[in-house]
Amino acid sequence: QVQLVESGGGLVQAGGSLRVSCAASGRTFSYYAMGWFRQAPGKEREFVAAIGWSGRSTYYADSVKGRFTISRDDAKNTVYLQMNSLKPEDTAVYVCAAGRTIRPSTVSGYDYWGQGTQVTVSS
């Protein structure tokens, strides 16, 4: 089992920046690819970004490419999502996930999920 706890969400103005974190405990963190997804009210959960177990491979949704950066610190069992140039349409609950996956951009590619942290971007 892997337990995931997100933090760092909040309210920010459009154009601002925010960093959310996901702390993992349980099985060896470095074995897992990590992903960030988001879900806005009334919408399906959508892929945001992912990073491979080694940290060498990263993946981004087209909507966040160039604005968001995913990173991991295996010494701290933590994955980060740095979000810059935020837009109102980025407003959602951001959820992190862990998995031994070959499909990092899909919900089904992950085995463990956190509860999420709310990010609200005001216009």
CSV table of C-alpha atoms in Angstrom, one decimal:
chain,number,residue,atom,x,y,z
A,1,GLN,CA,0.0,0.0,0.0
A,2,VAL,CA,1.0,3.6,-0.7
A,3,GLN,CA,-0.6,6.5,1.1
A,4,LEU,CA,-0.6,9.8,-0.6
A,5,VAL,CA,-1.3,13.2,1.0
A,6,GLU,CA,-1.5,16.4,-1.0
A,7,SER,CA,-0.9,19.9,0.3
A,8,GLY,CA,-0.2,23.4,-1.0
A,9,GLY,CA,-3.5,24.2,-2.7
A,10,GLY,CA,-5.2,27.6,-2.2
A,11,LEU,CA,-6.5,30.7,-3.9
A,12,VAL,CA,-4.4,32.6,-6.4
A,13,GLN,CA,-5.0,35.3,-8.9
A,14,ALA,CA,-4.8,34.7,-12.6
A,15,GLY,CA,-1.2,34.9,-13.8
A,16,GLY,CA,0.1,33.8,-10.4
A,17,SER,CA,2.0,30.7,-9.2
A,18,LEU,CA,1.4,27.9,-6.8
A,19,ARG,CA,3.2,24.7,-5.9
A,20,VAL,CA,1.4,21.7,-4.7
A,21,SER,CA,3.1,18.7,-3.0
A,22,CYS,CA,2.3,15.1,-2.6
A,23,ALA,CA,3.9,13.2,0.3
A,24,ALA,CA,4.0,9.4,0.0
A,25,SER,CA,4.4,6.7,2.7
A,26,GLY,CA,4.2,3.0,2.6
A,27,ARG,CA,5.9,1.0,-0.1
A,28,THR,CA,9.2,2.2,-1.7
A,29,PHE,CA,8.4,5.5,-3.3
A,30,SER,CA,11.2,5.3,-5.8
A,31,TYR,CA,9.6,2.3,-7.5
A,32,TYR,CA,6.6,4.2,-8.6
A,33,ALA,CA,5.7,6.6,-11.4
A,34,MET,CA,3.8,9.6,-10.1
A,35,GLY,CA,1.1,11.6,-11.7
A,36,TRP,CA,-1.0,14.6,-11.1
A,37,PHE,CA,-4.6,14.7,-12.2
A,38,ARG,CA,-7.3,17.3,-11.6
A,39,GLN,CA,-11.1,17.4,-11.4
A,40,ALA,CA,-13.3,20.4,-11.7
A,41,PRO,CA,-17.0,20.3,-10.6
A,42,GLY,CA,-19.1,18.4,-13.1
A,43,LYS,CA,-16.2,17.3,-15.1
A,44,GLU,CA,-14.2,14.1,-15.4
A,45,ARG,CA,-10.8,13.6,-13.9
A,46,GLU,CA,-8.2,14.7,-16.4
A,47,PHE,CA,-4.5,14.1,-16.7
A,48,VAL,CA,-2.1,17.0,-15.8
A,49,ALA,CA,1.4,15.7,-15.6
A,50,ALA,CA,3.4,12.6,-14.7
A,51,ILE,CA,7.0,11.7,-13.9
A,52,GLY,CA,8.7,8.3,-14.3
A,53,TRP,CA,10.1,6.3,-11.5
A,54,SER,CA,13.7,7.5,-12.4
A,55,GLY,CA,12.7,11.1,-12.8
A,56,ARG,CA,14.1,11.2,-16.3
A,57,SER,CA,10.8,11.1,-18.1
A,58,THR,CA,8.1,13.6,-17.7
A,59,TYR,CA,4.7,14.0,-19.5
A,60,TYR,CA,2.3,16.9,-19.7
A,61,ALA,CA,-1.2,17.6,-20.9
A,62,ASP,CA,-1.2,20.1,-23.8
A,63,SER,CA,-3.2,22.5,-21.7
A,64,VAL,CA,-0.4,22.9,-19.1
A,65,LYS,CA,2.7,22.4,-21.2
A,66,GLY,CA,5.2,25.2,-20.7
A,67,ARG,CA,3.4,26.5,-17.5
A,68,PHE,CA,3.5,23.5,-15.1
A,69,THR,CA,6.6,21.5,-14.0
A,70,ILE,CA,6.5,18.1,-12.2
A,71,SER,CA,9.4,17.0,-10.1
A,72,ARG,CA,10.2,14.4,-7.5
A,73,ASP,CA,12.5,14.2,-4.5
A,74,ASP,CA,12.9,10.5,-3.6
A,75,ALA,CA,14.8,11.4,-0.4
A,76,LYS,CA,11.7,13.1,0.9
A,77,ASN,CA,9.2,10.7,-0.8
A,78,THR,CA,7.5,13.7,-2.3
A,79,VAL,CA,6.4,14.8,-5.8
A,80,TYR,CA,5.8,18.4,-6.7
A,81,LEU,CA,3.7,20.3,-9.2
A,82,GLN,CA,4.9,23.8,-9.9
A,83,MET,CA,2.2,25.8,-11.5
A,84,ASN,CA,3.0,29.1,-13.2
A,85,SER,CA,0.9,31.5,-15.3
A,86,LEU,CA,-2.3,30.1,-13.7
A,87,LYS,CA,-5.6,30.6,-15.5
A,88,PRO,CA,-9.2,30.4,-14.1
A,89,GLU,CA,-9.7,27.2,-16.1
A,90,ASP,CA,-7.0,25.6,-14.0
A,91,THR,CA,-9.4,25.7,-11.0
A,92,ALA,CA,-9.9,22.2,-9.8
A,93,VAL,CA,-9.1,19.6,-7.1
A,94,TYR,CA,-5.6,18.4,-7.8
A,95,VAL,CA,-5.0,14.8,-7.0
A,96,CYS,CA,-1.7,12.8,-7.0
A,97,ALA,CA,-1.4,9.2,-7.9
A,98,ALA,CA,1.2,6.4,-7.8
A,99,GLY,CA,1.6,3.4,-10.0
A,100,ARG,CA,3.9,0.9,-11.7
A,101,THR,CA,2.5,2.1,-15.0
A,102,ILE,CA,3.3,2.2,-18.7
A,103,ARG,CA,0.4,4.5,-19.4
A,104,PRO,CA,1.2,7.6,-17.3
A,105,SER,CA,-1.5,9.8,-18.8
A,106,THR,CA,-4.4,7.5,-18.0
A,107,VAL,CA,-6.4,7.2,-14.8
A,108,SER,CA,-6.3,3.4,-15.2
A,109,GLY,CA,-2.5,3.4,-15.1
A,110,TYR,CA,-2.4,4.2,-11.4
A,111,ASP,CA,-3.0,2.1,-8.3
A,112,TYR,CA,-3.0,4.6,-5.5
A,113,TRP,CA,-4.7,8.0,-5.1
A,114,GLY,CA,-4.6,10.8,-2.7
A,115,GLN,CA,-7.6,12.8,-1.5
A,116,GLY,CA,-6.7,16.0,-3.4
A,117,THR,CA,-6.1,19.6,-2.7
A,118,GLN,CA,-8.2,22.5,-4.0
A,119,VAL,CA,-6.7,25.1,-6.3
A,120,THR,CA,-8.8,28.1,-7.2
A,121,VAL,CA,-7.6,30.7,-9.7
A,122,SER,CA,-9.6,34.0,-9.6
A,123,SER,CA,-9.9,36.2,-12.7
